[in-house]
Amino acid sequence: MTDGRSRRREDTRQRLFVAAVELIAERGFSATTVDDIAARAGVAKGTVYYNFESKTALFEELLRHGIGLLTADFRAAVDGLPPREALAALVRAELEYIRRYRAFAQLLLSEMWRTNREWQQTLRLLRGEAIEVIAESVRAGVASGDLPADLDVGTASSALFGVGLVVAVDWLVFQPDRPIEDVQEALLGIVRRVAQT
Amino acid sequence: MTDGRSRRREDTRQRLFVAAVELIAERGFSATTVDDIAARAGVAKGTVYYNFESKTALFEELLRHGIGLLTADFRAAVDGLPPREALAALVRAELEYIRRYRAFAQLLLSEMWRTNREWQQTLRLLRGEAIEVIAESVRAGVASGDLPADLDVGTASSALFGVGLVVAVDWLVFQPDRPIEDVQEALLGIVRRVAQT
DNA sequence: GTTTTTATACTGACTGGTCAGTTTAGAAAG
DNA sequence: CTTTCTAAACTGACCAGTCAGTATAAAAAC
């Protein structure tokens, strides 16, 4: 199944993803040209269109791929943990992810709350999947009494997700010298306080 | 001083601001055309260039105008208040602002953490001015012992600013039916807890 | 007060360039 | 002998910015 041909192809697609994510994080989708993406990936323009339907399709697959990884990390992080520990693990996982896929996180932050774009629907769905993992832990915690009973599951989950994203990206952009541990500690401290019953 | 001519011109500029902010919030800067802006403002394309140097210049002035209003609101909100009350007042002011200038808030969220764009410098400066108002209250609170001594002023201030923006815009985009008071209460509750000495 | 002049505000067709996407003939990899 | 990629030319839509000309309000001249 994974013969040399499809591995090679997967490699090319990966290089295109990396090139696209970096450029789009910097300049935004519309300001990034297909020629730029191809050049940075070290590939001919035709190859982009051999591997993807269109520029938009490339971007949508990129979103699917990136958020898919994040969701998987979230699932792995909470696996088997009780609610309060699960929340701490989620914060750690999110920051770790953002540190590793910095450009993708920046791109997400820029596109997440935009309306009226073609991929809006896709993004909304994917966001829902990632947040649902958080929501499961919050829901369990509220049910078991480990978390405040008056906590609104939906709001708390999306707030946790969004706050991690902003604080981490803000740190990456405006105070890149500061060690990530500081940010993680600050965020964990906040979550711990808010989670107090 | 305010003769018919300059009043008319100011009117046109205002209409262009409103049109531009709505379109850019939806589609982003690059995907918004000058023709679109002119059409929505109900003026000819040439008028845009009569009133502004370029598309980018229009956007930069828009940023200045919008963040200027926010900073002024912040100053008015904290005026004379002791630190802890000042923080609550800032949260209220920020949410009130976002409710009123919804599109601008969305635009800010999308463009704030982008790198390598022409207006990046301007935006960074303006962000600094707004956050400095928050920082003054935090600093005073830490000094007087009203706020935890180990609170990092810079991080806390920018986190407060960013969190308000994200939570509010997330609410506007994904749960528009929910009354703003809920969001305000939730946010105030969090800030109160975090601010505990 | 009516006419002429001037300054300011605005118009919209036009231009030069850019960019997504296509096409082609062929090379390289498997 | 098929799949994947290359290189380069090409098309057509779209778009930022320009410019010659028009409209209008106020000031100047009569």
Short mmCIF file of C-alpha atoms (C1' of nucleotides) in Angstrom, two decimals:
data_model
loop_
_atom_site.label_atom_id
_atom_site.label_comp_id
_atom_site.label_asym_id
_atom_site.label_seq_id
_atom_site.Cartn_x
_atom_site.Cartn_y
_atom_site.Cartn_z
CA MET A 1 0.00 0.00 0.00
CA THR A 2 2.72 2.51 0.94
CA ASP A 3 4.89 1.90 -2.09
CA GLY A 4 7.59 4.31 -3.12
CA ARG A 5 5.31 6.24 -5.40
CA SER A 6 2.67 7.17 -2.88
CA ARG A 7 5.33 7.90 -0.27
CA ARG A 8 6.98 10.30 -2.67
CA ARG A 9 3.68 11.94 -3.37
CA GLU A 10 2.87 12.27 0.30
CA ASP A 11 6.25 13.92 0.74
CA THR A 12 5.48 16.51 -1.90
CA ARG A 13 2.11 17.24 -0.34
CA GLN A 14 3.76 17.65 3.04
CA ARG A 15 6.31 20.12 1.64
CA LEU A 16 3.46 22.08 0.06
CA PHE A 17 1.62 22.17 3.38
CA VAL A 18 4.69 23.48 5.19
CA ALA A 19 5.33 26.14 2.57
CA ALA A 20 1.68 27.21 2.48
CA VAL A 21 1.26 27.40 6.23
CA GLU A 22 4.30 29.62 6.69
CA LEU A 23 3.36 32.00 3.91
CA ILE A 24 -0.32 32.21 4.82
CA ALA A 25 0.50 32.79 8.49
CA GLU A 26 2.62 35.77 7.51
CA ARG A 27 0.57 37.31 4.76
CA GLY A 28 -2.88 35.76 4.89
CA PHE A 29 -4.57 33.55 2.31
CA SER A 30 -5.36 36.12 -0.37
CA ALA A 31 -1.96 37.78 -0.27
CA THR A 32 -0.19 34.45 -0.74
CA THR A 33 0.27 33.38 -4.37
CA VAL A 34 0.41 29.84 -5.66
CA ASP A 35 3.72 30.69 -7.34
CA ASP A 36 5.14 31.65 -3.93
CA ILE A 37 3.97 28.41 -2.36
CA ALA A 38 5.43 26.32 -5.17
CA ALA A 39 8.73 28.21 -5.06
CA ARG A 40 9.13 27.84 -1.29
CA ALA A 41 8.28 24.14 -1.49
CA GLY A 42 10.87 23.77 -4.25
CA VAL A 43 8.33 22.41 -6.67
CA ALA A 44 6.93 23.40 -10.05
CA LYS A 45 3.64 25.26 -10.09
CA GLY A 46 2.01 22.44 -12.04
CA THR A 47 2.79 20.09 -9.16
CA VAL A 48 0.57 22.12 -6.88
CA TYR A 49 -2.30 21.54 -9.27
CA TYR A 50 -1.34 17.91 -9.77
CA ASN A 51 -1.71 17.39 -6.01
CA PHE A 52 -4.56 19.75 -5.16
CA GLU A 53 -7.74 20.80 -6.87
CA SER A 54 -7.21 24.50 -6.26
CA LYS A 55 -5.56 26.99 -3.95
CA THR A 56 -8.66 26.93 -1.73
CA ALA A 57 -8.71 23.12 -1.67
CA LEU A 58 -5.06 23.09 -0.61
CA PHE A 59 -5.90 25.46 2.22
CA GLU A 60 -8.91 23.44 3.36
CA GLU A 61 -6.90 20.22 3.42
CA LEU A 62 -4.24 22.09 5.36
CA LEU A 63 -6.81 23.12 7.95
CA ARG A 64 -8.12 19.56 8.20
CA HIS A 65 -4.62 18.19 8.58
CA GLY A 66 -3.50 20.73 11.18
CA ILE A 67 -6.58 20.63 13.38
CA GLY A 68 -6.65 16.85 13.03
CA LEU A 69 -3.22 16.68 14.64
CA LEU A 70 -4.31 19.03 17.43
CA THR A 71 -7.43 17.00 18.16
CA ALA A 72 -5.36 13.82 18.27
CA ASP A 73 -2.94 15.47 20.72
CA PHE A 74 -5.88 16.53 22.87
CA ARG A 75 -7.27 13.00 22.94
CA ALA A 76 -3.91 11.51 23.83
CA ALA A 77 -3.44 14.11 26.60
CA VAL A 78 -6.70 13.49 28.45
CA ASP A 79 -6.64 9.72 28.05
CA GLY A 80 -7.75 8.15 31.31
CA LEU A 81 -7.16 11.29 33.41
CA PRO A 82 -9.66 12.62 35.98
CA PRO A 83 -11.27 16.00 35.03
CA ARG A 84 -9.05 18.49 36.83
CA GLU A 85 -5.84 16.81 35.74
CA ALA A 86 -7.27 16.45 32.26
CA LEU A 87 -7.75 20.22 32.00
CA ALA A 88 -4.15 20.86 33.02
CA ALA A 89 -3.01 18.25 30.50
CA LEU A 90 -5.07 19.95 27.80
CA VAL A 91 -3.43 23.30 28.45
CA ARG A 92 -0.02 21.68 28.29
CA ALA A 93 -0.91 19.87 25.08
CA GLU A 94 -2.23 23.03 23.46
CA LEU A 95 0.89 25.04 24.30
CA GLU A 96 3.15 22.23 23.21
CA TYR A 97 1.28 22.06 19.92
CA ILE A 98 1.49 25.80 19.38
CA ARG A 99 5.20 25.76 20.11
CA ARG A 100 5.73 23.02 17.54
CA TYR A 101 3.37 24.32 14.86
CA ARG A 102 3.80 28.00 15.50
CA ALA A 103 2.83 29.16 12.02
CA PHE A 104 -0.30 27.05 11.96
CA ALA A 105 -1.40 28.44 15.30
CA GLN A 106 -0.91 31.98 14.02
CA LEU A 107 -2.90 31.16 10.92
CA LEU A 108 -5.69 29.65 13.01
CA LEU A 109 -5.88 32.70 15.20
CA SER A 110 -6.21 34.91 12.12
CA GLU A 111 -8.84 32.83 10.37
CA MET A 112 -10.87 31.33 13.20
CA TRP A 113 -13.25 34.20 13.80
CA ARG A 114 -13.60 35.40 10.23
CA THR A 115 -16.98 35.24 8.55
CA ASN A 116 -18.07 34.83 4.94
CA ARG A 117 -15.11 32.95 3.55
CA GLU A 118 -15.42 29.75 1.54
CA TRP A 119 -13.70 27.58 4.13
CA GLN A 120 -15.63 29.05 7.08
CA GLN A 121 -17.87 26.00 7.22
CA THR A 122 -14.96 23.57 7.30
CA LEU A 123 -13.19 25.57 9.97
CA ARG A 124 -16.26 25.76 12.14
CA LEU A 125 -16.70 22.01 11.99
CA LEU A 126 -13.05 21.29 12.80
CA ARG A 127 -13.08 23.77 15.67
CA GLY A 128 -16.11 21.92 17.03
CA GLU A 129 -14.26 18.60 16.95
CA ALA A 130 -11.26 19.94 18.88
CA ILE A 131 -13.42 21.73 21.44
CA GLU A 132 -15.58 18.66 21.93
CA VAL A 133 -12.58 16.85 23.40
CA ILE A 134 -12.22 19.65 25.94
CA ALA A 135 -15.95 19.66 26.56
CA GLU A 136 -15.96 15.98 27.43
CA SER A 137 -13.58 16.57 30.33
CA VAL A 138 -15.42 19.68 31.50
CA ARG A 139 -18.73 17.86 31.35
CA ALA A 140 -17.37 14.92 33.34
CA GLY A 141 -15.91 17.31 35.91
CA VAL A 142 -19.14 19.19 36.39
CA ALA A 143 -21.05 15.92 36.70
CA SER A 144 -18.67 14.47 39.28
CA GLY A 145 -18.50 17.70 41.26
CA ASP A 146 -14.79 18.20 40.56
CA LEU A 147 -15.60 21.44 38.75
CA PRO A 148 -18.01 24.24 39.71
CA ALA A 149 -21.60 23.17 39.07
CA ASP A 150 -22.56 26.50 37.50
CA LEU A 151 -19.88 26.26 34.82
CA ASP A 152 -21.38 26.46 31.32
CA VAL A 153 -19.74 23.58 29.46
CA GLY A 154 -19.82 25.08 25.97
CA THR A 155 -18.61 28.53 26.96
CA ALA A 156 -15.94 27.24 29.29
CA SER A 157 -14.56 24.85 26.69
CA SER A 158 -14.36 27.34 23.87
CA ALA A 159 -12.96 29.98 26.23
CA LEU A 160 -10.24 27.60 27.36
CA PHE A 161 -9.37 26.80 23.76
CA GLY A 162 -9.37 30.44 22.65
CA VAL A 163 -7.50 31.77 25.63
CA GLY A 164 -4.69 29.28 25.20
CA LEU A 165 -4.41 30.25 21.56
CA VAL A 166 -4.29 34.00 22.16
CA VAL A 167 -2.00 33.96 25.13
CA ALA A 168 0.44 31.60 23.44
CA VAL A 169 0.50 33.38 20.09
CA ASP A 170 0.73 36.76 21.81
CA TRP A 171 3.73 35.42 23.63
CA LEU A 172 5.27 34.06 20.42
CA VAL A 173 4.80 37.34 18.60
CA PHE A 174 5.45 39.95 21.29
CA GLN A 175 7.72 38.32 23.85
CA PRO A 176 9.53 35.52 22.00
CA ASP A 177 12.43 35.59 24.48
CA ARG A 178 10.28 34.59 27.42
CA PRO A 179 10.50 30.83 28.09
CA ILE A 180 7.36 28.87 27.35
CA GLU A 181 7.33 27.45 30.87
CA ASP A 182 6.38 30.91 32.22
CA VAL A 183 3.40 31.08 29.93
CA GLN A 184 2.39 27.56 30.75
CA GLU A 185 2.65 28.21 34.49
CA ALA A 186 0.64 31.43 34.24
CA LEU A 187 -2.07 29.72 32.24
CA LEU A 188 -2.20 26.68 34.51
CA GLY A 189 -2.45 28.96 37.52
CA ILE A 190 -5.39 30.77 36.00
CA VAL A 191 -7.18 27.58 35.01
CA ARG A 192 -6.60 26.09 38.44
CA ARG A 193 -8.13 29.13 40.14
CA VAL A 194 -11.10 29.28 37.83
CA ALA A 195 -11.69 25.54 38.25
CA GLN A 196 -11.99 25.88 42.01
CA THR A 197 -15.30 24.58 43.34
CA MET B 1 -14.29 76.37 11.01
CA THR B 2 -16.71 73.54 10.27
CA ASP B 3 -17.99 74.86 6.97
CA GLY B 4 -20.11 72.80 4.63
CA ARG B 5 -17.13 71.60 2.68
CA SER B 6 -15.06 70.08 5.44
CA ARG B 7 -18.15 68.65 7.10
CA ARG B 8 -19.07 66.96 3.85
CA ARG B 9 -15.58 65.59 3.47
CA GLU B 10 -15.48 64.28 7.02
CA ASP B 11 -18.78 62.59 6.30
CA THR B 12 -17.36 60.84 3.27
CA ARG B 13 -14.30 59.66 5.19
CA GLN B 14 -16.53 58.32 7.92
CA ARG B 15 -18.65 56.41 5.41
CA LEU B 16 -15.49 54.95 3.89
CA PHE B 17 -14.28 53.86 7.32
CA VAL B 18 -17.55 52.12 8.05
CA ALA B 19 -17.61 50.38 4.68
CA ALA B 20 -13.97 49.33 4.93
CA VAL B 21 -14.20 48.00 8.46
CA GLU B 22 -17.18 45.79 7.66
CA LEU B 23 -15.70 44.35 4.50
CA ILE B 24 -12.22 43.80 5.93
CA ALA B 25 -13.65 42.13 9.04
CA GLU B 26 -15.49 39.67 6.81
CA ARG B 27 -12.95 38.98 4.12
CA GLY B 28 -9.61 40.34 5.31
CA PHE B 29 -7.55 43.19 3.90
CA SER B 30 -6.25 41.57 0.72
CA ALA B 31 -9.54 40.01 -0.29
CA THR B 32 -11.33 43.35 0.02
CA THR B 33 -11.16 45.48 -3.12
CA VAL B 34 -11.17 49.25 -3.23
CA ASP B 35 -14.11 49.01 -5.64
CA ASP B 36 -16.06 47.08 -3.00
CA ILE B 37 -15.32 49.69 -0.35
CA ALA B 38 -16.32 52.55 -2.64
CA ALA B 39 -19.51 50.79 -3.70
CA ARG B 40 -20.59 50.05 -0.14
CA ALA B 41 -19.85 53.62 0.92
CA GLY B 42 -21.87 54.85 -2.07
CA VAL B 43 -19.05 56.89 -3.60
CA ALA B 44 -16.93 56.61 -6.72
CA LYS B 45 -13.60 54.82 -6.58
CA GLY B 46 -11.76 58.05 -7.24
CA THR B 47 -13.18 59.49 -4.03
CA VAL B 48 -11.34 56.86 -2.04
CA TYR B 49 -8.09 58.09 -3.54
CA TYR B 50 -9.06 61.70 -3.12
CA ASN B 51 -9.48 61.10 0.62
CA PHE B 52 -6.71 58.58 1.24
CA GLU B 53 -3.22 58.05 -0.11
CA SER B 54 -3.74 54.36 -0.80
CA LYS B 55 -5.67 51.30 0.28
CA THR B 56 -3.06 50.62 2.95
CA ALA B 57 -3.15 54.22 4.19
CA LEU B 58 -6.93 54.00 4.53
CA PHE B 59 -6.51 50.87 6.59
CA GLU B 60 -3.82 52.37 8.80
CA GLU B 61 -5.93 55.44 9.52
CA LEU B 62 -8.80 53.13 10.27
CA LEU B 63 -6.68 51.27 12.82
CA ARG B 64 -5.57 54.52 14.40
CA HIS B 65 -9.13 55.79 14.60
CA GLY B 66 -10.55 52.57 16.03
CA ILE B 67 -7.89 51.87 18.62
CA GLY B 68 -7.86 55.56 19.54
CA LEU B 69 -11.52 55.29 20.53
CA LEU B 70 -10.82 52.15 22.55
CA THR B 71 -7.92 53.73 24.40
CA ALA B 72 -10.06 56.76 25.20
CA ASP B 73 -12.80 54.47 26.55
CA PHE B 74 -10.22 52.69 28.69
CA ARG B 75 -8.96 55.97 30.14
CA ALA B 76 -12.47 57.16 30.90
CA ALA B 77 -13.30 53.82 32.54
CA VAL B 78 -10.40 53.69 35.00
CA ASP B 79 -10.50 57.38 35.88
CA GLY B 80 -9.97 57.74 39.62
CA LEU B 81 -10.84 54.12 40.45
CA PRO B 82 -8.77 51.95 42.80
CA PRO B 83 -6.92 49.03 41.07
CA ARG B 84 -9.35 46.14 41.56
CA GLU B 85 -12.38 48.19 40.58
CA ALA B 86 -10.40 49.64 37.70
CA LEU B 87 -9.79 46.15 36.29
CA ALA B 88 -13.48 45.32 36.44
CA ALA B 89 -14.27 48.64 34.78
CA LEU B 90 -11.74 47.86 32.02
CA VAL B 91 -13.37 44.53 31.27
CA ARG B 92 -16.75 46.22 31.10
CA ALA B 93 -15.40 48.96 28.85
CA GLU B 94 -13.74 46.46 26.52
CA LEU B 95 -16.90 44.38 26.13
CA GLU B 96 -19.03 47.45 25.66
CA TYR B 97 -16.65 48.64 22.96
CA ILE B 98 -16.66 45.28 21.20
CA ARG B 99 -20.44 45.18 21.27
CA ARG B 100 -20.63 48.60 19.70
CA TYR B 101 -17.83 48.20 17.17
CA ARG B 102 -18.26 44.52 16.48
CA ALA B 103 -16.69 44.52 13.03
CA PHE B 104 -13.65 46.46 14.17
CA ALA B 105 -13.07 44.01 17.02
CA GLN B 106 -13.25 41.11 14.61
CA LEU B 107 -10.80 42.83 12.32
CA LEU B 108 -8.42 43.50 15.21
CA LEU B 109 -8.51 39.88 16.29
CA SER B 110 -7.64 38.79 12.77
CA GLU B 111 -4.82 41.24 12.17
CA MET B 112 -3.31 41.74 15.62
CA TRP B 113 -0.95 38.80 15.61
CA ARG B 114 -0.01 38.79 11.96
CA THR B 115 3.62 39.37 11.05
CA ASN B 116 5.34 40.92 8.07
CA ARG B 117 2.60 43.22 6.91
CA GLU B 118 3.09 46.89 6.14
CA TRP B 119 0.89 48.12 8.97
CA GLN B 120 2.38 45.74 11.57
CA GLN B 121 4.47 48.55 13.05
CA THR B 122 1.51 50.89 13.43
CA LEU B 123 -0.61 48.17 14.96
CA ARG B 124 2.05 47.20 17.45
CA LEU B 125 2.36 50.78 18.59
CA LEU B 126 -1.38 51.29 18.97
CA ARG B 127 -1.74 48.00 20.82
CA GLY B 128 0.96 49.22 23.20
CA GLU B 129 -0.95 52.43 23.92
CA ALA B 130 -4.17 50.60 24.77
CA ILE B 131 -2.42 48.02 26.91
CA GLU B 132 -0.45 50.68 28.75
CA VAL B 133 -3.70 52.00 30.21
CA ILE B 134 -4.40 48.52 31.60
CA ALA B 135 -0.81 48.20 32.78
CA GLU B 136 -1.04 51.40 34.83
CA SER B 137 -3.87 49.94 36.92
CA VAL B 138 -2.17 46.58 37.28
CA ARG B 139 1.09 48.24 38.31
CA ALA B 140 -0.68 50.39 40.90
CA GLY B 141 -2.49 47.33 42.23
CA VAL B 142 0.67 45.29 42.60
CA ALA B 143 2.43 48.20 44.30
CA SER B 144 -0.39 48.80 46.78
CA GLY B 145 -0.83 45.09 47.52
CA ASP B 146 -4.34 44.99 46.09
CA LEU B 147 -3.16 42.50 43.47
CA PRO B 148 -0.88 39.45 43.84
CA ALA B 149 2.74 40.55 44.18
CA ASP B 150 4.02 37.89 41.78
CA LEU B 151 1.83 39.11 38.92
CA ASP B 152 3.90 40.03 35.88
CA VAL B 153 2.52 43.40 34.83
CA GLY B 154 3.25 43.14 31.10
CA THR B 155 1.98 39.61 30.68
CA ALA B 156 -1.08 40.15 32.85
CA SER B 157 -2.05 43.31 30.97
CA SER B 158 -1.73 41.89 27.50
CA ALA B 159 -3.43 38.66 28.59
CA LEU B 160 -6.36 40.64 29.97
CA PHE B 161 -6.64 42.58 26.74
CA GLY B 162 -6.37 39.51 24.52
CA VAL B 163 -8.68 37.35 26.57
CA GLY B 164 -11.45 39.93 26.50
CA LEU B 165 -11.09 40.22 22.75
CA VAL B 166 -11.18 36.49 22.09
CA VAL B 167 -13.97 35.62 24.46
CA ALA B 168 -16.15 38.45 23.24
CA VAL B 169 -15.58 37.89 19.53
CA ASP B 170 -16.00 34.14 19.97
CA TRP B 171 -19.31 34.87 21.59
CA LEU B 172 -20.32 37.28 18.81
CA VAL B 173 -19.45 34.78 16.10
CA PHE B 174 -20.45 31.45 17.60
CA GLN B 175 -23.18 32.17 20.15
CA PRO B 176 -24.76 35.46 19.08
CA ASP B 177 -28.02 34.64 20.89
CA ARG B 178 -26.40 34.56 24.29
CA PRO B 179 -26.85 37.89 26.14
CA ILE B 180 -23.70 39.93 26.61
CA GLU B 181 -24.28 40.11 30.35
CA ASP B 182 -23.47 36.39 30.64
CA VAL B 183 -20.14 36.89 28.94
CA GLN B 184 -19.40 39.94 31.04
CA GLU B 185 -20.25 38.09 34.25
CA ALA B 186 -18.13 35.08 33.30
CA LEU B 187 -15.18 37.28 32.45
CA LEU B 188 -15.52 39.41 35.58
CA GLY B 189 -15.70 36.25 37.67
CA ILE B 190 -12.49 34.96 36.15
CA VAL B 191 -10.68 38.25 36.58
CA ARG B 192 -11.85 38.51 40.18
CA ARG B 193 -10.53 35.04 40.96
CA VAL B 194 -7.21 35.61 39.26
CA ALA B 195 -6.82 38.95 41.00
CA GLN B 196 -7.15 37.37 44.44
CA THR B 197 -4.15 38.03 46.66
"C1'" DG C 1 -28.86 90.36 -5.17
"C1'" DT C 2 -26.93 88.74 -9.31
"C1'" DT C 3 -22.92 87.24 -11.94
"C1'" DT C 4 -18.23 85.56 -12.24
"C1'" DT C 5 -14.40 83.19 -10.32
"C1'" DT C 6 -12.02 79.98 -7.42
"C1'" DA C 7 -11.21 76.05 -4.41
"C1'" DT C 8 -12.71 71.86 -3.05
"C1'" DA C 9 -14.96 67.46 -3.58
"C1'" DC C 10 -16.14 63.97 -6.41
"C1'" DT C 11 -16.65 60.91 -10.82
"C1'" DG C 12 -15.85 56.77 -13.66
"C1'" DA C 13 -13.46 55.09 -17.73
"C1'" DC C 14 -8.97 53.55 -18.42
"C1'" DT C 15 -4.24 51.34 -17.77
"C1'" DG C 16 -0.60 48.43 -16.43
"C1'" DG C 17 0.26 44.77 -13.87
"C1'" DT C 18 -0.77 40.53 -11.20
"C1'" DC C 19 -2.33 36.03 -10.43
"C1'" DA C 20 -5.24 31.54 -10.47
"C1'" DG C 21 -5.49 28.14 -13.31
"C1'" DT C 22 -4.40 25.58 -18.02
"C1'" DT C 23 -1.73 23.44 -21.44
"C1'" DT C 24 2.06 21.20 -23.41
"C1'" DA C 25 5.78 18.13 -24.27
"C1'" DG C 26 8.76 15.63 -21.91
"C1'" DA C 27 12.00 13.91 -17.96
"C1'" DA C 28 12.63 11.15 -13.76
"C1'" DA C 29 11.23 7.86 -10.47
"C1'" DG C 30 9.43 3.62 -9.30
"C1'" DC D 1 4.67 1.43 -18.77
"C1'" DT D 2 2.52 4.14 -15.12
"C1'" DT D 3 2.74 7.65 -11.87
"C1'" DT D 4 4.65 11.83 -10.50
"C1'" DC D 5 6.79 15.86 -11.40
"C1'" DT D 6 9.09 19.73 -14.45
"C1'" DA D 7 9.54 23.86 -17.13
"C1'" DA D 8 7.67 27.38 -19.51
"C1'" DA D 9 4.38 29.62 -22.05
"C1'" DC D 10 -0.27 31.26 -22.11
"C1'" DT D 11 -5.13 33.02 -20.94
"C1'" DG D 12 -8.47 35.79 -19.03
"C1'" DA D 13 -10.34 37.81 -15.06
"C1'" DC D 14 -9.50 41.01 -11.72
"C1'" DC D 15 -7.71 45.02 -9.32
"C1'" DA D 16 -4.84 49.14 -7.39
"C1'" DG D 17 -4.07 53.36 -8.76
"C1'" DT D 18 -4.58 57.48 -12.32
"C1'" DC D 19 -6.48 61.31 -14.62
"C1'" DA D 20 -9.27 64.40 -17.41
"C1'" DG D 21 -13.34 66.20 -16.54
"C1'" DT D 22 -17.76 67.58 -13.74
"C1'" DA D 23 -20.36 69.46 -9.83
"C1'" DT D 24 -20.96 72.61 -6.07
"C1'" DA D 25 -20.40 75.76 -2.37
"C1'" DA D 26 -18.55 79.82 -1.03
"C1'" DA D 27 -16.14 84.09 -1.98
"C1'" DA D 28 -15.33 88.26 -5.03
"C1'" DA D 29 -16.75 91.49 -8.16
"C1'" DC D 30 -20.16 94.19 -9.91
#
